[in-house]
mmCIF file of C-alpha atoms and ligand atoms in Angstrom:
data_model
loop_
_atom_site.group_PDB
_atom_site.id
_atom_site.type_symbol
_atom_site.label_atom_id
_atom_site.label_comp_id
_atom_site.label_asym_id
_atom_site.label_seq_id
_atom_site.Cartn_x
_atom_site.Cartn_y
_atom_site.Cartn_z
ATOM 1 C CA MET A 23 4.739 10.917 9.154
ATOM 2 C CA HIS A 24 6.283 14.217 10.806
ATOM 3 C CA HIS A 25 4.738 15.154 13.778
ATOM 4 C CA PHE A 26 5.324 18.987 15.049
ATOM 5 C CA HIS A 27 6.521 19.751 18.497
ATOM 6 C CA SER A 28 7.239 22.506 20.923
ATOM 7 C CA LEU A 29 10.078 24.756 20.374
ATOM 8 C CA LYS A 30 11.166 27.903 21.978
ATOM 9 C CA THR A 31 12.881 30.690 20.425
ATOM 10 C CA SER A 32 16.467 31.827 21.666
ATOM 11 C CA ILE A 33 16.352 34.322 18.820
ATOM 12 C CA VAL A 34 13.961 36.322 17.627
ATOM 13 C CA ALA A 35 15.922 39.879 15.273
ATOM 14 C CA LYS A 36 15.353 41.724 12.829
ATOM 15 C CA GLU A 37 17.365 40.288 9.773
ATOM 16 C CA THR A 38 17.264 43.632 6.743
ATOM 17 C CA ASN A 39 14.390 45.555 7.216
ATOM 18 C CA ASP A 40 11.517 43.117 5.669
ATOM 19 C CA SER A 41 12.975 39.632 7.646
ATOM 20 C CA VAL A 42 13.258 37.837 10.527
ATOM 21 C CA HIS A 43 16.102 35.772 11.749
ATOM 22 C CA ILE A 44 14.754 33.194 14.186
ATOM 23 C CA SER A 45 17.054 30.254 16.440
ATOM 24 C CA PHE A 46 14.966 27.170 18.174
ATOM 25 C CA GLU A 47 16.084 26.012 21.015
ATOM 26 C CA ILE A 48 16.602 21.927 20.402
ATOM 27 C CA PRO A 49 15.820 20.013 24.368
ATOM 28 C CA GLN A 50 18.386 17.319 25.087
ATOM 29 C CA ASP A 51 15.641 14.476 23.977
ATOM 30 C CA LEU A 52 14.553 15.758 20.524
ATOM 31 C CA LYS A 53 18.187 15.894 19.716
ATOM 32 C CA PRO A 54 17.837 13.081 17.306
ATOM 33 C CA LEU A 55 15.366 13.582 15.819
ATOM 34 C CA PHE A 56 15.676 17.234 14.702
ATOM 35 C CA GLN A 57 19.339 16.311 13.807
ATOM 36 C CA PHE A 58 19.714 18.070 10.378
ATOM 37 C CA LYS A 59 21.169 18.207 7.077
ATOM 38 C CA GLN A 60 22.385 21.416 5.285
ATOM 39 C CA GLY A 61 19.722 22.712 3.163
ATOM 40 C CA GLN A 62 17.199 21.233 4.704
ATOM 41 C CA TYR A 63 13.612 22.799 5.844
ATOM 42 C CA LEU A 64 11.361 22.224 9.199
ATOM 43 C CA ASN A 65 7.348 22.931 8.906
ATOM 44 C CA LEU A 66 6.194 25.389 10.939
ATOM 45 C CA LYS A 67 2.339 25.049 12.278
ATOM 46 C CA MET A 68 0.116 28.226 13.729
ATOM 47 C CA MET A 69 -3.218 28.863 14.874
ATOM 48 C CA LEU A 70 -4.188 32.276 13.611
ATOM 49 C CA ASN A 71 -7.820 33.608 14.151
ATOM 50 C CA GLY A 72 -9.134 30.503 13.570
ATOM 51 C CA GLU A 73 -7.010 28.753 10.817
ATOM 52 C CA ASP A 74 -4.781 26.287 10.663
ATOM 53 C CA LEU A 75 -1.472 27.368 8.872
ATOM 54 C CA ARG A 76 1.896 25.709 7.753
ATOM 55 C CA ARG A 77 4.369 26.853 6.102
ATOM 56 C CA SER A 78 8.112 26.134 5.679
ATOM 57 C CA TYR A 79 11.504 27.901 5.945
ATOM 58 C CA SER A 80 14.958 26.777 5.279
ATOM 59 C CA VAL A 81 17.414 26.132 7.694
ATOM 60 C CA VAL A 82 20.102 28.255 7.847
ATOM 61 C CA ASN A 83 22.748 27.532 9.341
ATOM 62 C CA ALA A 84 25.505 23.877 8.906
ATOM 63 C CA PRO A 85 25.428 20.342 10.860
ATOM 64 C CA THR A 86 29.001 21.122 11.870
ATOM 65 C CA ASP A 87 29.214 24.883 12.299
ATOM 66 C CA GLY A 88 29.396 24.456 16.298
ATOM 67 C CA ASN A 89 25.694 25.662 16.506
ATOM 68 C CA ASP A 90 23.537 23.456 18.161
ATOM 69 C CA GLN A 91 20.817 25.311 17.698
ATOM 70 C CA LEU A 92 18.404 25.541 14.660
ATOM 71 C CA GLU A 93 18.076 28.684 12.978
ATOM 72 C CA ILE A 94 15.493 29.810 9.849
ATOM 73 C CA LEU A 95 14.698 33.358 8.191
ATOM 74 C CA VAL A 96 11.572 34.366 7.614
ATOM 75 C CA LYS A 97 10.943 37.226 4.856
ATOM 76 C CA HIS A 98 8.049 39.031 4.808
ATOM 77 C CA LEU A 99 5.400 38.558 2.194
ATOM 78 C CA ASP A 100 2.962 41.167 1.261
ATOM 79 C CA ASP A 101 -0.656 38.934 2.440
ATOM 80 C CA GLY A 102 1.752 36.638 4.258
ATOM 81 C CA ARG A 103 -0.496 36.178 6.730
ATOM 82 C CA VAL A 104 2.382 33.855 8.655
ATOM 83 C CA SER A 105 5.444 35.794 7.619
ATOM 84 C CA SER A 106 3.915 38.907 8.294
ATOM 85 C CA PHE A 107 3.521 37.359 11.734
ATOM 86 C CA LEU A 108 6.586 36.156 12.399
ATOM 87 C CA ASN A 109 8.386 39.278 11.352
ATOM 88 C CA GLU A 110 6.009 41.769 13.199
ATOM 89 C CA ASN A 111 4.552 39.852 16.859
ATOM 90 C CA LEU A 112 7.158 37.114 17.670
ATOM 91 C CA THR A 113 9.018 37.455 20.433
ATOM 92 C CA LEU A 114 11.573 35.944 22.600
ATOM 93 C CA GLY A 115 10.581 32.865 24.543
ATOM 94 C CA ASP A 116 7.862 31.904 22.127
ATOM 95 C CA VAL A 117 7.149 28.736 21.777
ATOM 96 C CA ILE A 118 6.420 27.158 18.364
ATOM 97 C CA GLU A 119 5.173 24.249 16.888
ATOM 98 C CA VAL A 120 7.863 23.098 14.923
ATOM 99 C CA SER A 121 8.455 19.312 12.482
ATOM 100 C CA PRO A 122 11.865 17.886 12.396
ATOM 101 C CA PRO A 123 13.712 19.048 9.455
ATOM 102 C CA ALA A 124 13.599 17.377 5.910
ATOM 103 C CA GLY A 125 14.032 17.972 2.086
ATOM 104 C CA HIS A 126 16.963 16.314 0.033
ATOM 105 C CA PHE A 127 18.642 20.168 -1.118
ATOM 106 C CA TYR A 128 22.092 18.855 -0.647
ATOM 107 C CA THR A 129 24.570 16.078 -1.600
ATOM 108 C CA ASN A 130 27.505 14.863 0.624
ATOM 109 C CA TYR A 131 30.680 15.877 1.340
ATOM 110 C CA HIS A 132 34.197 13.797 2.508
ATOM 111 C CA LYS A 133 37.157 15.616 4.013
ATOM 112 C CA SER A 134 39.688 14.181 0.731
ATOM 113 C CA ASN A 135 37.199 15.652 -1.643
ATOM 114 C CA ARG A 136 38.869 19.161 -3.294
ATOM 115 C CA LYS A 137 35.944 20.213 -5.453
ATOM 116 C CA ASN A 138 34.566 24.055 -5.894
ATOM 117 C CA TYR A 139 31.035 24.176 -4.633
ATOM 118 C CA ILE A 140 28.645 27.523 -6.436
ATOM 119 C CA GLY A 141 25.949 28.939 -4.658
ATOM 120 C CA LEU A 142 23.306 31.084 -6.689
ATOM 121 C CA ALA A 143 20.903 32.766 -4.760
ATOM 122 C CA ALA A 144 18.008 36.029 -4.573
ATOM 123 C CA GLY A 145 16.695 37.204 -1.477
ATOM 124 C CA SER A 146 15.576 34.496 1.039
ATOM 125 C CA GLY A 147 16.671 31.821 -1.358
ATOM 126 C CA ILE A 148 19.972 32.517 1.166
ATOM 127 C CA SER A 149 19.188 30.120 3.232
ATOM 128 C CA PRO A 150 19.368 26.902 1.946
ATOM 129 C CA VAL A 151 22.539 28.054 -0.012
ATOM 130 C CA LEU A 152 24.685 29.375 2.864
ATOM 131 C CA SER A 153 23.878 26.295 4.752
ATOM 132 C CA ASN A 154 25.576 23.708 1.892
ATOM 133 C CA LEU A 155 28.622 25.707 0.907
ATOM 134 C CA ILE A 156 29.283 26.749 5.279
ATOM 135 C CA GLU A 157 28.697 22.882 5.695
ATOM 136 C CA ALA A 158 31.364 22.454 2.444
ATOM 137 C CA LEU A 159 34.095 24.546 3.774
ATOM 138 C CA TYR A 160 33.539 22.994 7.582
ATOM 139 C CA GLN A 161 33.992 19.439 6.041
ATOM 140 C CA GLU A 162 36.346 19.691 3.129
ATOM 141 C CA PRO A 163 39.769 22.041 4.036
ATOM 142 C CA GLU A 164 40.361 21.356 0.051
ATOM 143 C CA SER A 165 37.298 22.429 -0.806
ATOM 144 C CA THR A 166 36.033 26.323 -2.784
ATOM 145 C CA ALA A 167 32.904 27.869 -2.820
ATOM 146 C CA TYR A 168 31.766 31.093 -4.894
ATOM 147 C CA LEU A 169 28.525 32.578 -3.755
ATOM 148 C CA PHE A 170 26.486 34.474 -6.204
ATOM 149 C CA PHE A 171 23.939 36.478 -4.218
ATOM 150 C CA SER A 172 21.539 39.182 -5.448
ATOM 151 C CA ASN A 173 18.812 41.364 -3.232
ATOM 152 C CA LYS A 174 17.531 44.779 -4.472
ATOM 153 C CA SER A 175 20.128 47.274 -2.172
ATOM 154 C CA LEU A 176 23.349 47.007 -0.143
ATOM 155 C CA ASN A 177 20.731 46.939 2.780
ATOM 156 C CA ASP A 178 18.426 44.221 1.666
ATOM 157 C CA ILE A 179 21.595 42.093 1.329
ATOM 158 C CA ILE A 180 20.419 39.026 4.084
ATOM 159 C CA PHE A 181 23.407 37.788 6.596
ATOM 160 C CA LYS A 182 25.729 40.576 5.151
ATOM 161 C CA GLU A 183 28.081 40.344 8.394
ATOM 162 C CA ARG A 184 27.488 36.821 8.538
ATOM 163 C CA ILE A 185 28.668 36.197 5.024
ATOM 164 C CA ASP A 186 31.508 38.482 5.075
ATOM 165 C CA ALA A 187 32.825 36.589 8.322
ATOM 166 C CA LEU A 188 32.899 33.686 6.688
ATOM 167 C CA VAL A 189 34.765 34.615 3.825
ATOM 168 C CA ASP A 190 37.616 35.680 6.487
ATOM 169 C CA LYS A 191 37.270 32.372 8.285
ATOM 170 C CA PHE A 192 37.763 30.446 5.088
ATOM 171 C CA GLN A 193 40.583 32.500 3.765
ATOM 172 C CA GLY A 194 39.828 32.933 0.067
ATOM 173 C CA ARG A 195 38.143 29.725 -0.235
ATOM 174 C CA LEU A 196 34.800 31.917 -0.436
ATOM 175 C CA LYS A 197 34.366 34.265 -3.013
ATOM 176 C CA VAL A 198 31.612 36.547 -2.816
ATOM 177 C CA VAL A 199 29.720 38.223 -5.745
ATOM 178 C CA TYR A 200 26.953 40.329 -4.502
ATOM 179 C CA LEU A 201 24.449 41.950 -6.924
ATOM 180 C CA LEU A 202 21.997 44.519 -6.217
ATOM 181 C CA SER A 203 19.134 44.959 -8.821
ATOM 182 C CA ARG A 204 17.876 48.373 -7.931
ATOM 183 C CA GLU A 205 20.567 50.391 -6.317
ATOM 184 C CA LYS A 206 23.947 51.487 -8.343
ATOM 185 C CA HIS A 207 25.962 50.787 -5.432
ATOM 186 C CA PHE A 208 28.926 49.173 -7.119
ATOM 187 C CA GLU A 209 31.514 50.601 -10.054
ATOM 188 C CA ASP A 210 31.602 47.803 -11.390
ATOM 189 C CA GLU A 211 28.407 47.172 -13.565
ATOM 190 C CA LEU A 212 28.986 43.470 -13.429
ATOM 191 C CA PHE A 213 27.713 43.351 -9.738
ATOM 192 C CA GLU A 214 24.520 45.197 -10.786
ATOM 193 C CA GLY A 215 20.392 43.137 -12.131
ATOM 194 C CA ARG A 216 19.847 39.737 -11.216
ATOM 195 C CA ILE A 217 21.371 36.438 -11.646
ATOM 196 C CA SER A 218 20.303 35.723 -14.680
ATOM 197 C CA SER A 219 22.459 33.364 -17.548
ATOM 198 C CA GLN A 220 23.524 36.274 -18.804
ATOM 199 C CA LYS A 221 25.071 37.789 -15.789
ATOM 200 C CA LEU A 222 26.347 34.099 -15.296
ATOM 201 C CA GLU A 223 28.443 34.283 -18.353
ATOM 202 C CA LEU A 224 30.129 37.480 -17.476
ATOM 203 C CA LEU A 225 30.961 36.329 -14.398
ATOM 204 C CA PHE A 226 32.339 32.997 -15.037
ATOM 205 C CA GLU A 227 34.610 35.031 -17.869
ATOM 206 C CA ARG A 228 35.791 37.870 -14.312
ATOM 207 C CA PHE A 229 36.315 34.185 -12.810
ATOM 208 C CA PRO A 230 38.173 31.540 -14.980
ATOM 209 C CA GLU A 231 39.193 30.048 -12.521
ATOM 210 C CA ILE A 232 35.985 28.852 -12.742
ATOM 211 C CA ASP A 233 35.089 25.471 -14.156
ATOM 212 C CA PRO A 234 31.561 25.413 -14.368
ATOM 213 C CA LYS A 235 31.586 21.221 -15.547
ATOM 214 C CA GLU A 236 33.674 20.662 -12.567
ATOM 215 C CA SER A 237 31.815 22.629 -10.430
ATOM 216 C CA ILE A 238 28.654 21.469 -7.863
ATOM 217 C CA PHE A 239 25.484 23.794 -8.186
ATOM 218 C CA PHE A 240 23.072 24.673 -4.836
ATOM 219 C CA ILE A 241 20.416 27.547 -6.656
ATOM 220 C CA CYS A 242 17.502 28.633 -5.080
ATOM 221 C CA GLY A 243 15.530 31.658 -5.915
ATOM 222 C CA PRO A 244 12.430 32.749 -8.019
ATOM 223 C CA SER A 245 11.520 30.035 -10.826
ATOM 224 C CA GLU A 246 12.249 31.877 -14.181
ATOM 225 C CA MET A 247 15.861 32.510 -12.050
ATOM 226 C CA ILE A 248 16.059 28.481 -11.863
ATOM 227 C CA LYS A 249 14.962 27.689 -15.015
ATOM 228 C CA ASP A 250 16.913 30.311 -16.351
ATOM 229 C CA VAL A 251 20.093 29.569 -15.208
ATOM 230 C CA SER A 252 19.585 25.722 -14.882
ATOM 231 C CA THR A 253 18.816 25.330 -18.730
ATOM 232 C CA TYR A 254 21.986 27.983 -19.919
ATOM 233 C CA LEU A 255 23.974 25.012 -17.333
ATOM 234 C CA LYS A 256 23.013 22.375 -18.631
ATOM 235 C CA ASN A 257 22.719 23.242 -21.901
ATOM 236 C CA ASP A 258 24.752 26.054 -22.748
ATOM 237 C CA LYS A 259 28.199 24.190 -19.977
ATOM 238 C CA LYS A 260 26.825 20.856 -20.242
ATOM 239 C CA VAL A 261 26.894 20.375 -16.320
ATOM 240 C CA PRO A 262 25.473 17.251 -15.631
ATOM 241 C CA SER A 263 21.860 17.600 -14.308
ATOM 242 C CA LEU A 264 23.312 15.350 -10.978
ATOM 243 C CA LYS A 265 25.049 18.693 -10.596
ATOM 244 C CA VAL A 266 22.587 21.554 -10.576
ATOM 245 C CA MET A 267 20.791 21.043 -7.512
ATOM 246 C CA PHE A 268 17.895 23.307 -7.114
ATOM 247 C CA GLU A 269 14.755 24.168 -4.462
ATOM 248 C CA TYR A 270 11.980 26.682 -5.029
ATOM 249 C CA TYR A 271 11.377 28.779 -2.955
ATOM 250 C CA ALA A 272 7.577 28.900 -4.231
ATOM 251 C CA ALA A 273 5.558 26.907 -6.507
ATOM 252 C CA PRO A 274 6.287 28.510 -9.724
ATOM 253 C CA ASP A 275 4.153 31.317 -11.320
ATOM 254 C CA ASP A 276 3.505 30.193 -14.541
ATOM 255 C CA GLU A 277 2.520 26.738 -13.074
ATOM 256 C CA GLU A 278 -0.511 28.068 -10.645
ATOM 257 C CA ASN A 279 -2.774 26.757 -13.086
ATOM 258 C CA ALA A 280 -1.608 23.428 -14.142
ATOM 259 C CA GLU A 281 -5.061 22.159 -13.137
ATOM 260 C CA MET A 282 -6.402 23.530 -16.385
ATOM 261 C CA SER A 283 -3.732 21.560 -18.045
ATOM 262 C CA ASP A 284 -3.944 19.333 -21.159
ATOM 263 C CA GLU A 285 -3.194 16.479 -18.595
ATOM 264 C CA PHE A 286 -5.295 17.646 -15.944
ATOM 265 C CA LYS A 287 -7.930 17.916 -18.633
ATOM 266 C CA ALA A 288 -7.392 14.403 -20.184
ATOM 267 C CA ILE A 289 -8.378 12.592 -16.892
ATOM 268 C CA PRO A 290 -11.027 10.435 -16.547
ATOM 269 C CA ASN A 291 -13.607 12.141 -14.610
ATOM 270 C CA LEU A 292 -14.680 9.384 -12.502
ATOM 271 C CA GLU A 293 -16.152 9.132 -8.483
ATOM 272 C CA SER A 294 -13.205 6.831 -6.183
ATOM 273 C CA MET A 295 -13.204 5.536 -3.246
ATOM 274 C CA VAL A 296 -9.666 7.135 -1.314
ATOM 275 C CA THR A 297 -8.234 5.362 1.752
ATOM 276 C CA LEU A 298 -5.756 7.210 3.251
ATOM 277 C CA ILE A 299 -3.091 4.973 6.005
ATOM 278 C CA ILE A 300 -2.151 8.057 8.641
ATOM 279 C CA ASP A 301 -0.515 6.674 11.616
ATOM 280 C CA ASP A 302 -1.580 2.617 11.205
ATOM 281 C CA ASP A 303 -5.123 4.273 11.056
ATOM 282 C CA GLU A 304 -7.233 4.266 8.035
ATOM 283 C CA TYR A 305 -9.669 6.876 6.869
ATOM 284 C CA SER A 306 -12.029 7.148 3.687
ATOM 285 C CA PHE A 307 -14.013 8.979 1.706
ATOM 286 C CA HIS A 308 -15.589 9.692 -1.733
ATOM 287 C CA LEU A 309 -13.716 12.113 -4.246
ATOM 288 C CA ASN A 310 -14.296 13.310 -7.639
ATOM 289 C CA SER A 311 -11.200 13.221 -10.040
ATOM 290 C CA LYS A 312 -11.951 16.095 -11.997
ATOM 291 C CA LYS A 313 -12.794 18.582 -7.712
ATOM 292 C CA ARG A 314 -10.217 19.403 -5.043
ATOM 293 C CA SER A 315 -6.914 17.377 -4.933
ATOM 294 C CA ILE A 316 -7.049 13.779 -2.310
ATOM 295 C CA LEU A 317 -4.987 16.314 0.262
ATOM 296 C CA ASP A 318 -7.364 19.440 0.381
ATOM 297 C CA GLN A 319 -10.140 16.651 0.794
ATOM 298 C CA ALA A 320 -8.913 15.420 3.608
ATOM 299 C CA LEU A 321 -8.247 18.669 4.688
ATOM 300 C CA ASN A 322 -12.203 19.451 4.289
ATOM 301 C CA ASP A 323 -12.584 15.914 6.195
ATOM 302 C CA LYS A 324 -10.289 16.989 9.094
ATOM 303 C CA LEU A 325 -8.325 14.263 8.952
ATOM 304 C CA PRO A 326 -4.578 14.834 10.354
ATOM 305 C CA VAL A 327 -2.630 14.622 6.978
ATOM 306 C CA PRO A 328 0.735 16.639 6.902
ATOM 307 C CA PHE A 329 1.224 19.459 4.870
ATOM 308 C CA ALA A 330 2.716 23.257 4.524
ATOM 309 C CA CYS A 331 2.948 24.490 1.668
ATOM 310 C CA LYS A 332 0.245 22.955 -0.517
ATOM 311 C CA GLY A 333 2.214 24.453 -4.199
ATOM 312 C CA GLY A 334 4.002 21.119 -4.351
ATOM 313 C CA VAL A 335 7.074 22.309 -3.084
ATOM 314 C CA CYS A 336 7.881 21.232 0.056
ATOM 315 C CA CYS A 337 7.496 18.159 -0.021
ATOM 316 C CA THR A 338 5.669 17.990 3.679
ATOM 317 C CA CYS A 339 2.451 15.892 1.628
ATOM 318 C CA LYS A 340 4.846 13.099 0.290
ATOM 319 C CA ALA A 341 2.299 9.147 0.472
ATOM 320 C CA LEU A 342 2.661 6.207 -1.241
ATOM 321 C CA VAL A 343 0.824 4.605 -3.502
ATOM 322 C CA MET A 344 0.073 1.107 -2.454
ATOM 323 C CA GLU A 345 -2.865 1.113 -5.599
ATOM 324 C CA GLY A 346 -4.764 2.299 -7.586
ATOM 325 C CA GLU A 347 -3.215 5.215 -10.122
ATOM 326 C CA VAL A 348 -3.222 9.255 -9.109
ATOM 327 C CA PHE A 349 -2.521 11.823 -11.456
ATOM 328 C CA MET A 350 -0.169 14.013 -10.275
ATOM 329 C CA ASP A 351 -0.159 18.109 -11.042
ATOM 330 C CA LYS A 352 2.659 19.772 -10.313
ATOM 331 C CA ASN A 353 5.953 18.561 -8.279
ATOM 332 C CA PHE A 354 8.332 21.107 -7.813
ATOM 333 C CA ALA A 355 9.850 18.311 -4.788
ATOM 334 C CA LEU A 356 9.766 14.948 -5.130
ATOM 335 C CA THR A 357 12.685 13.357 -7.150
ATOM 336 C CA GLU A 358 12.910 11.530 -10.477
ATOM 337 C CA ASP A 359 13.549 8.382 -8.412
ATOM 338 C CA GLU A 360 10.717 8.440 -5.531
ATOM 339 C CA VAL A 361 8.247 8.962 -8.653
ATOM 340 C CA GLU A 362 9.731 5.148 -9.546
ATOM 341 C CA ARG A 363 8.753 4.357 -6.668
ATOM 342 C CA GLY A 364 5.469 5.890 -6.363
ATOM 343 C CA PHE A 365 5.714 8.540 -3.834
ATOM 344 C CA VAL A 366 3.538 11.431 -4.796
ATOM 345 C CA LEU A 367 2.727 14.696 -3.136
ATOM 346 C CA THR A 368 -0.985 14.490 -1.422
ATOM 347 C CA CYS A 369 -1.798 18.034 -2.276
ATOM 348 C CA GLN A 370 -1.819 17.466 -6.272
ATOM 349 C CA CYS A 371 -3.121 14.470 -6.484
ATOM 350 C CA HIS A 372 -6.287 13.441 -8.230
ATOM 351 C CA PRO A 373 -7.225 9.572 -7.858
ATOM 352 C CA THR A 374 -7.722 8.612 -11.790
ATOM 353 C CA THR A 375 -8.863 5.170 -10.526
ATOM 354 C CA ASN A 376 -12.392 3.483 -8.368
ATOM 355 C CA ILE A 377 -10.434 2.396 -6.044
ATOM 356 C CA VAL A 378 -7.363 4.688 -4.405
ATOM 357 C CA MET A 379 -4.883 4.009 -1.085
ATOM 358 C CA LEU A 380 -2.059 6.478 -0.150
ATOM 359 C CA SER A 381 -0.025 5.892 2.283
ATOM 360 C CA TYR A 382 1.458 8.808 4.467
ATOM 361 C CA ASP A 383 3.721 6.443 6.819
ATOM 362 C CA VAL A 384 6.693 5.747 4.796
HETATM 363 S S1 FES B 7 1.824 20.302 0.963
HETATM 364 FE FE1 FES B 7 4.019 21.066 0.056
HETATM 365 S S2 FES B 7 4.191 19.540 -1.725
HETATM 366 FE FE2 FES B 7 2.535 19.157 -1.189
#
């Protein structure tokens, strides 16, 4: 199970009007633990007004870009308590509780590869996409990359300077198209609007050298965009599923009421004895299958369980089913293989047998 460590901020700088760029210094003794893969995320923990709040933020930089710090981007969200605090109150040198990098939104690169990578990002979805593209360009001198990046206006383009510098640095191997959804800035209509399947069709016409079937896609943005674009790529362009990787930056809206789904209604109404193994200790509690999730009950009982998004997105609450069965409402984080091996997201789990045992020590 991942624990939190105190990390000092080494950069706190406004990136756009509503986002802040934060860098963490990694002390020598924590370097092995905080080694990361491109596209992974960090969980941040903070007490605000007496409440223990956790949030996940993707790392922006890449393992081989020569920066030994960890950088994240935090977009200010309406009603976002953590994002407001980080945007408005964080100052240079402040210390934050951070858990080691996690997640598997990446592919492995090799210097002999000659591939094409395409990043599709909206707003703050740029972080894990950019991390992957940078790593690809550094590690694979023969590979190329495209970034199609949508923002509201020119001033809202996150990391524009950094991206433009990368275009210069990699001399023709990185092509970038900025799309603006609420500002008419470019003469070409192609650059207006958001990323969608229709827009992608037009972009492929504009860049005929792109063969979608032979490209690897990294997609991060709102759920509608991910669904639309990934379905189009797989169904219309016949891109194999393994080459279409995506990461949600929040739980999809239309899944928010999953507890009312037919599947959830169909689970048996029963009392269960749930046992959790956390750092070699066992904790047990009673839980009704139709009530709160296993994670929520554990938090209610003040057990030291790991969590961040509570929306089935970040994977922090992952545990292995050792005994019994559970129903998992949503899963935007575990791979099919992990699910087959018995892993679950405890923030989404309800017991469906009288005895359930889960282990976080995996
Ligand atoms: S807490 Fe993020 S998936 Fe459960």
